[in-house]
Amino acid sequence: MKPTITIDNIYSPTCKNIVHFWFKEGTTIDALFSNGVIKRYDVLNFVETFPSLLALKDRSFFLKGINMRGGIYWDENVDVGADEIYDYGTDVSFEYNDYEHLIVEYEDRNKSWLLKKAIYVWFKENVAVDVLFDDGLVKRFNMLKIANNSPVIEKLKDYQLFKKGKLTPVALTWTTDIDIETRVIYALGDDVTNEYDNVWNLVVGFKIKQKRIKKRMSQEQLAELSGIDQATLSKIEKGQMNISIKTIARITNALNAKIKFDIK
């Protein structure tokens, strides 16, 4: 099975999205859904149909489950869908208090993470990537975390292959067998933005380039309209130089665009 991690794996358009879950005794979990219902479910319920679930009897492996919104994921062979948990689980909402904030936080995240575009990637040790998004956040994500013991993902331990990953605004791809949507990285990665300086040079450069392309304007044309030489504009778009507000204004005026600042 190809270990492609896509948005379909982690998001359901219905109310049956898992906001948070708790590991209980044995192989039981309590899952909080976005409609406020908490269901208790033994993940071995359908073990006769899906023998691979037997792996969850190993407590250390069981505790590695990851909330994928549309289900709980252990590796490419072991997962349980949110619909299954909701439909066959027992309602234990009455056992819990003060969980509404988890739903509010989930809804806030859900409004933003589906729309983020990836700009730049740094390949780190231990098969981890740091990905910069167009809102200025850098998210760290370990590929081994999402597919434990997958022989295909294990190939990425070869650093020569690992560093050849190709980034687009929506996906990070190594081979035809190994890729991941960047929205998954944004949703599940750790925020390490404070470890980086000058990420905004990359963000500004990316947005200028995207706007220029959308306007179907060549770099040479933008350079002429803005009065900035093409070599400098090329460096700006690549995030390779500091850029003043005055220079940004010249470029955005040439693009007939607007500058928005949001200080929080």
PDB file of N, CA, C and O in Angstrom, residues 4-8 10 112-123 129-135 137-141 143 165-174 179-190 206:
ATOM      1  N   THR A   4       0.752   7.335   1.102  1.00  0.00           N
ATOM      2  CA  THR A   4       0.483   8.742   0.821  1.00  0.00           C
ATOM      3  C   THR A   4      -0.448   9.291   1.885  1.00  0.00           C
ATOM      4  O   THR A   4      -1.507   8.728   2.128  1.00  0.00           O
ATOM      5  N   ILE A   5      -0.078  10.373   2.530  1.00  0.00           N
ATOM      6  CA  ILE A   5      -0.909  10.975   3.556  1.00  0.00           C
ATOM      7  C   ILE A   5      -1.589  12.181   2.936  1.00  0.00           C
ATOM      8  O   ILE A   5      -0.937  13.156   2.565  1.00  0.00           O
ATOM      9  N   THR A   6      -2.895  12.121   2.763  1.00  0.00           N
ATOM     10  CA  THR A   6      -3.630  13.185   2.096  1.00  0.00           C
ATOM     11  C   THR A   6      -4.665  13.781   3.022  1.00  0.00           C
ATOM     12  O   THR A   6      -4.948  13.258   4.100  1.00  0.00           O
ATOM     13  N   ILE A   7      -5.264  14.862   2.548  1.00  0.00           N
ATOM     14  CA  ILE A   7      -6.276  15.547   3.345  1.00  0.00           C
ATOM     15  C   ILE A   7      -7.483  14.645   3.571  1.00  0.00           C
ATOM     16  O   ILE A   7      -8.203  14.763   4.555  1.00  0.00           O
ATOM     17  N   ASP A   8      -7.726  13.710   2.652  1.00  0.00           N
ATOM     18  CA  ASP A   8      -8.864  12.814   2.804  1.00  0.00           C
ATOM     19  C   ASP A   8      -8.704  11.905   4.012  1.00  0.00           C
ATOM     20  O   ASP A   8      -9.684  11.435   4.582  1.00  0.00           O
ATOM     21  N   ILE A  10      -7.480  12.814   6.830  1.00  0.00           N
ATOM     22  CA  ILE A  10      -7.503  13.505   8.110  1.00  0.00           C
ATOM     23  C   ILE A  10      -8.683  14.449   8.292  1.00  0.00           C
ATOM     24  O   ILE A  10      -8.774  15.118   9.300  1.00  0.00           O
ATOM     25  N   SER A 112      -8.110  27.675   9.338  1.00  0.00           N
ATOM     26  CA  SER A 112      -6.879  28.162   8.734  1.00  0.00           C
ATOM     27  C   SER A 112      -6.019  27.099   8.073  1.00  0.00           C
ATOM     28  O   SER A 112      -5.457  27.329   7.004  1.00  0.00           O
ATOM     29  N   TRP A 113      -5.904  25.908   8.668  1.00  0.00           N
ATOM     30  CA  TRP A 113      -4.875  24.987   8.184  1.00  0.00           C
ATOM     31  C   TRP A 113      -5.175  24.389   6.821  1.00  0.00           C
ATOM     32  O   TRP A 113      -4.278  23.941   6.119  1.00  0.00           O
ATOM     33  N   LEU A 114      -6.454  24.412   6.395  1.00  0.00           N
ATOM     34  CA  LEU A 114      -6.785  23.865   5.082  1.00  0.00           C
ATOM     35  C   LEU A 114      -6.311  24.774   3.950  1.00  0.00           C
ATOM     36  O   LEU A 114      -6.219  24.346   2.808  1.00  0.00           O
ATOM     37  N   LEU A 115      -6.001  26.039   4.245  1.00  0.00           N
ATOM     38  CA  LEU A 115      -5.721  27.020   3.211  1.00  0.00           C
ATOM     39  C   LEU A 115      -4.249  27.374   3.072  1.00  0.00           C
ATOM     40  O   LEU A 115      -3.889  28.125   2.174  1.00  0.00           O
ATOM     41  N   LYS A 116      -3.393  26.856   3.924  1.00  0.00           N
ATOM     42  CA  LYS A 116      -2.003  27.286   3.945  1.00  0.00           C
ATOM     43  C   LYS A 116      -1.187  26.702   2.793  1.00  0.00           C
ATOM     44  O   LYS A 116      -1.354  25.551   2.424  1.00  0.00           O
ATOM     45  N   LYS A 117      -0.300  27.538   2.255  1.00  0.00           N
ATOM     46  CA  LYS A 117       0.586  27.098   1.190  1.00  0.00           C
ATOM     47  C   LYS A 117       2.009  26.996   1.716  1.00  0.00           C
ATOM     48  O   LYS A 117       2.470  27.860   2.455  1.00  0.00           O
ATOM     49  N   ALA A 118       2.698  25.936   1.320  1.00  0.00           N
ATOM     50  CA  ALA A 118       4.086  25.739   1.729  1.00  0.00           C
ATOM     51  C   ALA A 118       5.004  26.548   0.820  1.00  0.00           C
ATOM     52  O   ALA A 118       4.776  26.642  -0.387  1.00  0.00           O
ATOM     53  N   ILE A 119       6.046  27.131   1.413  1.00  0.00           N
ATOM     54  CA  ILE A 119       6.954  28.003   0.675  1.00  0.00           C
ATOM     55  C   ILE A 119       8.345  27.397   0.558  1.00  0.00           C
ATOM     56  O   ILE A 119       8.976  27.446  -0.503  1.00  0.00           O
ATOM     57  N   TYR A 120       8.837  26.843   1.667  1.00  0.00           N
ATOM     58  CA  TYR A 120      10.239  26.416   1.721  1.00  0.00           C
ATOM     59  C   TYR A 120      10.360  25.234   2.672  1.00  0.00           C
ATOM     60  O   TYR A 120       9.567  25.108   3.610  1.00  0.00           O
ATOM     61  N   VAL A 121      11.341  24.363   2.406  1.00  0.00           N
ATOM     62  CA  VAL A 121      11.547  23.197   3.268  1.00  0.00           C
ATOM     63  C   VAL A 121      13.023  23.073   3.640  1.00  0.00           C
ATOM     64  O   VAL A 121      13.909  23.319   2.823  1.00  0.00           O
ATOM     65  N   TRP A 122      13.252  22.731   4.895  1.00  0.00           N
ATOM     66  CA  TRP A 122      14.581  22.384   5.377  1.00  0.00           C
ATOM     67  C   TRP A 122      14.559  20.903   5.767  1.00  0.00           C
ATOM     68  O   TRP A 122      13.664  20.465   6.503  1.00  0.00           O
ATOM     69  N   PHE A 123      15.518  20.133   5.299  1.00  0.00           N
ATOM     70  CA  PHE A 123      15.591  18.715   5.634  1.00  0.00           C
ATOM     71  C   PHE A 123      16.481  18.547   6.865  1.00  0.00           C
ATOM     72  O   PHE A 123      17.653  18.922   6.859  1.00  0.00           O
ATOM     73  N   VAL A 129      11.286  17.124   8.636  1.00  0.00           N
ATOM     74  CA  VAL A 129      11.318  18.291   7.747  1.00  0.00           C
ATOM     75  C   VAL A 129      10.758  19.490   8.488  1.00  0.00           C
ATOM     76  O   VAL A 129       9.839  19.367   9.291  1.00  0.00           O
ATOM     77  N   ASP A 130      11.337  20.648   8.227  1.00  0.00           N
ATOM     78  CA  ASP A 130      10.779  21.920   8.693  1.00  0.00           C
ATOM     79  C   ASP A 130      10.231  22.625   7.469  1.00  0.00           C
ATOM     80  O   ASP A 130      10.972  22.875   6.503  1.00  0.00           O
ATOM     81  N   VAL A 131       8.943  22.927   7.486  1.00  0.00           N
ATOM     82  CA  VAL A 131       8.296  23.533   6.324  1.00  0.00           C
ATOM     83  C   VAL A 131       7.776  24.920   6.700  1.00  0.00           C
ATOM     84  O   VAL A 131       7.057  25.077   7.693  1.00  0.00           O
ATOM     85  N   LEU A 132       8.147  25.908   5.901  1.00  0.00           N
ATOM     86  CA  LEU A 132       7.668  27.280   6.079  1.00  0.00           C
ATOM     87  C   LEU A 132       6.392  27.475   5.269  1.00  0.00           C
ATOM     88  O   LEU A 132       6.341  27.131   4.081  1.00  0.00           O
ATOM     89  N   PHE A 133       5.373  28.060   5.914  1.00  0.00           N
ATOM     90  CA  PHE A 133       4.098  28.316   5.244  1.00  0.00           C
ATOM     91  C   PHE A 133       3.905  29.809   5.014  1.00  0.00           C
ATOM     92  O   PHE A 133       4.621  30.638   5.594  1.00  0.00           O
ATOM     93  N   ASP A 134       2.925  30.122   4.174  1.00  0.00           N
ATOM     94  CA  ASP A 134       2.767  31.509   3.755  1.00  0.00           C
ATOM     95  C   ASP A 134       2.227  32.432   4.833  1.00  0.00           C
ATOM     96  O   ASP A 134       2.111  33.641   4.617  1.00  0.00           O
ATOM     97  N   ASP A 135       1.903  31.891   6.012  1.00  0.00           N
ATOM     98  CA  ASP A 135       1.533  32.759   7.132  1.00  0.00           C
ATOM     99  C   ASP A 135       2.721  33.029   8.046  1.00  0.00           C
ATOM    100  O   ASP A 135       2.586  33.653   9.093  1.00  0.00           O
ATOM    101  N   LEU A 137       4.603  30.732   9.613  1.00  0.00           N
ATOM    102  CA  LEU A 137       4.874  29.667  10.575  1.00  0.00           C
ATOM    103  C   LEU A 137       5.757  28.591   9.958  1.00  0.00           C
ATOM    104  O   LEU A 137       5.623  28.254   8.778  1.00  0.00           O
ATOM    105  N   VAL A 138       6.660  28.043  10.783  1.00  0.00           N
ATOM    106  CA  VAL A 138       7.486  26.909  10.377  1.00  0.00           C
ATOM    107  C   VAL A 138       7.054  25.706  11.200  1.00  0.00           C
ATOM    108  O   VAL A 138       7.071  25.746  12.430  1.00  0.00           O
ATOM    109  N   LYS A 139       6.665  24.630  10.523  1.00  0.00           N
ATOM    110  CA  LYS A 139       6.201  23.428  11.195  1.00  0.00           C
ATOM    111  C   LYS A 139       7.187  22.283  10.975  1.00  0.00           C
ATOM    112  O   LYS A 139       7.617  22.027   9.843  1.00  0.00           O
ATOM    113  N   ARG A 140       7.540  21.611  12.083  1.00  0.00           N
ATOM    114  CA  ARG A 140       8.454  20.456  12.022  1.00  0.00           C
ATOM    115  C   ARG A 140       7.646  19.166  12.051  1.00  0.00           C
ATOM    116  O   ARG A 140       6.758  18.999  12.887  1.00  0.00           O
ATOM    117  N   PHE A 141       7.969  18.274  11.135  1.00  0.00           N
ATOM    118  CA  PHE A 141       7.212  17.032  11.015  1.00  0.00           C
ATOM    119  C   PHE A 141       8.156  15.881  10.713  1.00  0.00           C
ATOM    120  O   PHE A 141       9.020  15.981   9.836  1.00  0.00           O
ATOM    121  N   MET A 143       8.626  12.200   9.321  1.00  0.00           N
ATOM    122  CA  MET A 143       7.937  11.254   8.449  1.00  0.00           C
ATOM    123  C   MET A 143       7.764   9.886   9.096  1.00  0.00           C
ATOM    124  O   MET A 143       6.790   9.176   8.832  1.00  0.00           O
ATOM    125  N   GLY A 165      13.702  15.552  -1.704  1.00  0.00           N
ATOM    126  CA  GLY A 165      12.272  15.820  -1.707  1.00  0.00           C
ATOM    127  C   GLY A 165      11.950  17.124  -2.436  1.00  0.00           C
ATOM    128  O   GLY A 165      12.658  18.115  -2.296  1.00  0.00           O
ATOM    129  N   LYS A 166      10.889  17.107  -3.227  1.00  0.00           N
ATOM    130  CA  LYS A 166      10.478  18.272  -3.999  1.00  0.00           C
ATOM    131  C   LYS A 166       9.233  18.897  -3.358  1.00  0.00           C
ATOM    132  O   LYS A 166       8.232  18.218  -3.135  1.00  0.00           O
ATOM    133  N   LEU A 167       9.316  20.192  -3.067  1.00  0.00           N
ATOM    134  CA  LEU A 167       8.215  20.885  -2.408  1.00  0.00           C
ATOM    135  C   LEU A 167       7.415  21.713  -3.402  1.00  0.00           C
ATOM    136  O   LEU A 167       7.973  22.441  -4.220  1.00  0.00           O
ATOM    137  N   THR A 168       6.094  21.585  -3.327  1.00  0.00           N
ATOM    138  CA  THR A 168       5.176  22.492  -4.014  1.00  0.00           C
ATOM    139  C   THR A 168       4.323  23.131  -2.921  1.00  0.00           C
ATOM    140  O   THR A 168       4.395  22.709  -1.755  1.00  0.00           O
ATOM    141  N   PRO A 169       3.510  24.125  -3.250  1.00  0.00           N
ATOM    142  CA  PRO A 169       2.672  24.733  -2.207  1.00  0.00           C
ATOM    143  C   PRO A 169       1.738  23.751  -1.501  1.00  0.00           C
ATOM    144  O   PRO A 169       1.280  24.023  -0.393  1.00  0.00           O
ATOM    145  N   VAL A 170       1.452  22.605  -2.124  1.00  0.00           N
ATOM    146  CA  VAL A 170       0.467  21.686  -1.542  1.00  0.00           C
ATOM    147  C   VAL A 170       1.005  20.306  -1.210  1.00  0.00           C
ATOM    148  O   VAL A 170       0.305  19.504  -0.578  1.00  0.00           O
ATOM    149  N   ALA A 171       2.233  19.972  -1.599  1.00  0.00           N
ATOM    150  CA  ALA A 171       2.727  18.615  -1.350  1.00  0.00           C
ATOM    151  C   ALA A 171       4.249  18.584  -1.277  1.00  0.00           C
ATOM    152  O   ALA A 171       4.940  19.434  -1.847  1.00  0.00           O
ATOM    153  N   LEU A 172       4.762  17.568  -0.570  1.00  0.00           N
ATOM    154  CA  LEU A 172       6.185  17.273  -0.516  1.00  0.00           C
ATOM    155  C   LEU A 172       6.353  15.853  -1.037  1.00  0.00           C
ATOM    156  O   LEU A 172       5.779  14.917  -0.483  1.00  0.00           O
ATOM    157  N   THR A 173       7.114  15.705  -2.112  1.00  0.00           N
ATOM    158  CA  THR A 173       7.209  14.426  -2.810  1.00  0.00           C
ATOM    159  C   THR A 173       8.655  13.976  -2.940  1.00  0.00           C
ATOM    160  O   THR A 173       9.533  14.773  -3.281  1.00  0.00           O
ATOM    161  N   TRP A 174       8.868  12.684  -2.669  1.00  0.00           N
ATOM    162  CA  TRP A 174      10.181  12.084  -2.880  1.00  0.00           C
ATOM    163  C   TRP A 174      10.183  11.169  -4.105  1.00  0.00           C
ATOM    164  O   TRP A 174      10.997  11.307  -4.982  1.00  0.00           O
ATOM    165  N   ASP A 179       4.914  10.477  -0.686  1.00  0.00           N
ATOM    166  CA  ASP A 179       4.610  11.899  -0.679  1.00  0.00           C
ATOM    167  C   ASP A 179       3.650  12.203   0.462  1.00  0.00           C
ATOM    168  O   ASP A 179       3.089  11.306   1.081  1.00  0.00           O
ATOM    169  N   ILE A 180       3.491  13.471   0.755  1.00  0.00           N
ATOM    170  CA  ILE A 180       2.601  13.894   1.834  1.00  0.00           C
ATOM    171  C   ILE A 180       2.061  15.276   1.506  1.00  0.00           C
ATOM    172  O   ILE A 180       2.787  16.129   0.980  1.00  0.00           O
ATOM    173  N   GLU A 181       0.780  15.495   1.753  1.00  0.00           N
ATOM    174  CA  GLU A 181       0.224  16.826   1.547  1.00  0.00           C
ATOM    175  C   GLU A 181       0.736  17.761   2.634  1.00  0.00           C
ATOM    176  O   GLU A 181       0.791  17.403   3.815  1.00  0.00           O
ATOM    177  N   THR A 182       1.107  18.965   2.250  1.00  0.00           N
ATOM    178  CA  THR A 182       1.667  19.903   3.214  1.00  0.00           C
ATOM    179  C   THR A 182       0.639  20.347   4.248  1.00  0.00           C
ATOM    180  O   THR A 182       1.002  20.783   5.340  1.00  0.00           O
ATOM    181  N   ARG A 183      -0.655  20.215   3.921  1.00  0.00           N
ATOM    182  CA  ARG A 183      -1.689  20.557   4.899  1.00  0.00           C
ATOM    183  C   ARG A 183      -1.646  19.621   6.101  1.00  0.00           C
ATOM    184  O   ARG A 183      -2.012  19.989   7.208  1.00  0.00           O
ATOM    185  N   VAL A 184      -1.185  18.401   5.871  1.00  0.00           N
ATOM    186  CA  VAL A 184      -1.018  17.461   6.984  1.00  0.00           C
ATOM    187  C   VAL A 184       0.117  17.930   7.887  1.00  0.00           C
ATOM    188  O   VAL A 184       0.019  17.893   9.115  1.00  0.00           O
ATOM    189  N   ILE A 185       1.204  18.384   7.274  1.00  0.00           N
ATOM    190  CA  ILE A 185       2.340  18.897   8.040  1.00  0.00           C
ATOM    191  C   ILE A 185       1.916  20.094   8.873  1.00  0.00           C
ATOM    192  O   ILE A 185       2.285  20.228  10.046  1.00  0.00           O
ATOM    193  N   TYR A 186       1.118  20.988   8.271  1.00  0.00           N
ATOM    194  CA  TYR A 186       0.654  22.168   8.998  1.00  0.00           C
ATOM    195  C   TYR A 186      -0.232  21.773  10.169  1.00  0.00           C
ATOM    196  O   TYR A 186      -0.123  22.320  11.273  1.00  0.00           O
ATOM    197  N   ALA A 187      -1.113  20.793   9.944  1.00  0.00           N
ATOM    198  CA  ALA A 187      -2.071  20.391  10.979  1.00  0.00           C
ATOM    199  C   ALA A 187      -1.412  19.644  12.125  1.00  0.00           C
ATOM    200  O   ALA A 187      -1.767  19.827  13.294  1.00  0.00           O
ATOM    201  N   LEU A 188      -0.439  18.788  11.824  1.00  0.00           N
ATOM    202  CA  LEU A 188       0.116  17.891  12.845  1.00  0.00           C
ATOM    203  C   LEU A 188       1.547  18.209  13.256  1.00  0.00           C
ATOM    204  O   LEU A 188       2.052  17.635  14.219  1.00  0.00           O
ATOM    205  N   GLY A 189       2.199  19.130  12.546  1.00  0.00           N
ATOM    206  CA  GLY A 189       3.589  19.440  12.869  1.00  0.00           C
ATOM    207  C   GLY A 189       3.734  20.321  14.101  1.00  0.00           C
ATOM    208  O   GLY A 189       2.785  20.970  14.544  1.00  0.00           O
ATOM    209  N   ASP A 190       4.950  20.346  14.644  1.00  0.00           N
ATOM    210  CA  ASP A 190       5.266  21.189  15.804  1.00  0.00           C
ATOM    211  C   ASP A 190       5.735  22.563  15.321  1.00  0.00           C
ATOM    212  O   ASP A 190       6.519  22.671  14.376  1.00  0.00           O
ATOM    213  N   PHE A 206       7.837  34.979  -1.798  1.00  0.00           N
ATOM    214  CA  PHE A 206       6.874  34.012  -2.343  1.00  0.00           C
ATOM    215  C   PHE A 206       5.597  34.716  -2.779  1.00  0.00           C
ATOM    216  O   PHE A 206       5.073  34.460  -3.874  1.00  0.00           O
TER     217      PHE A 206
END
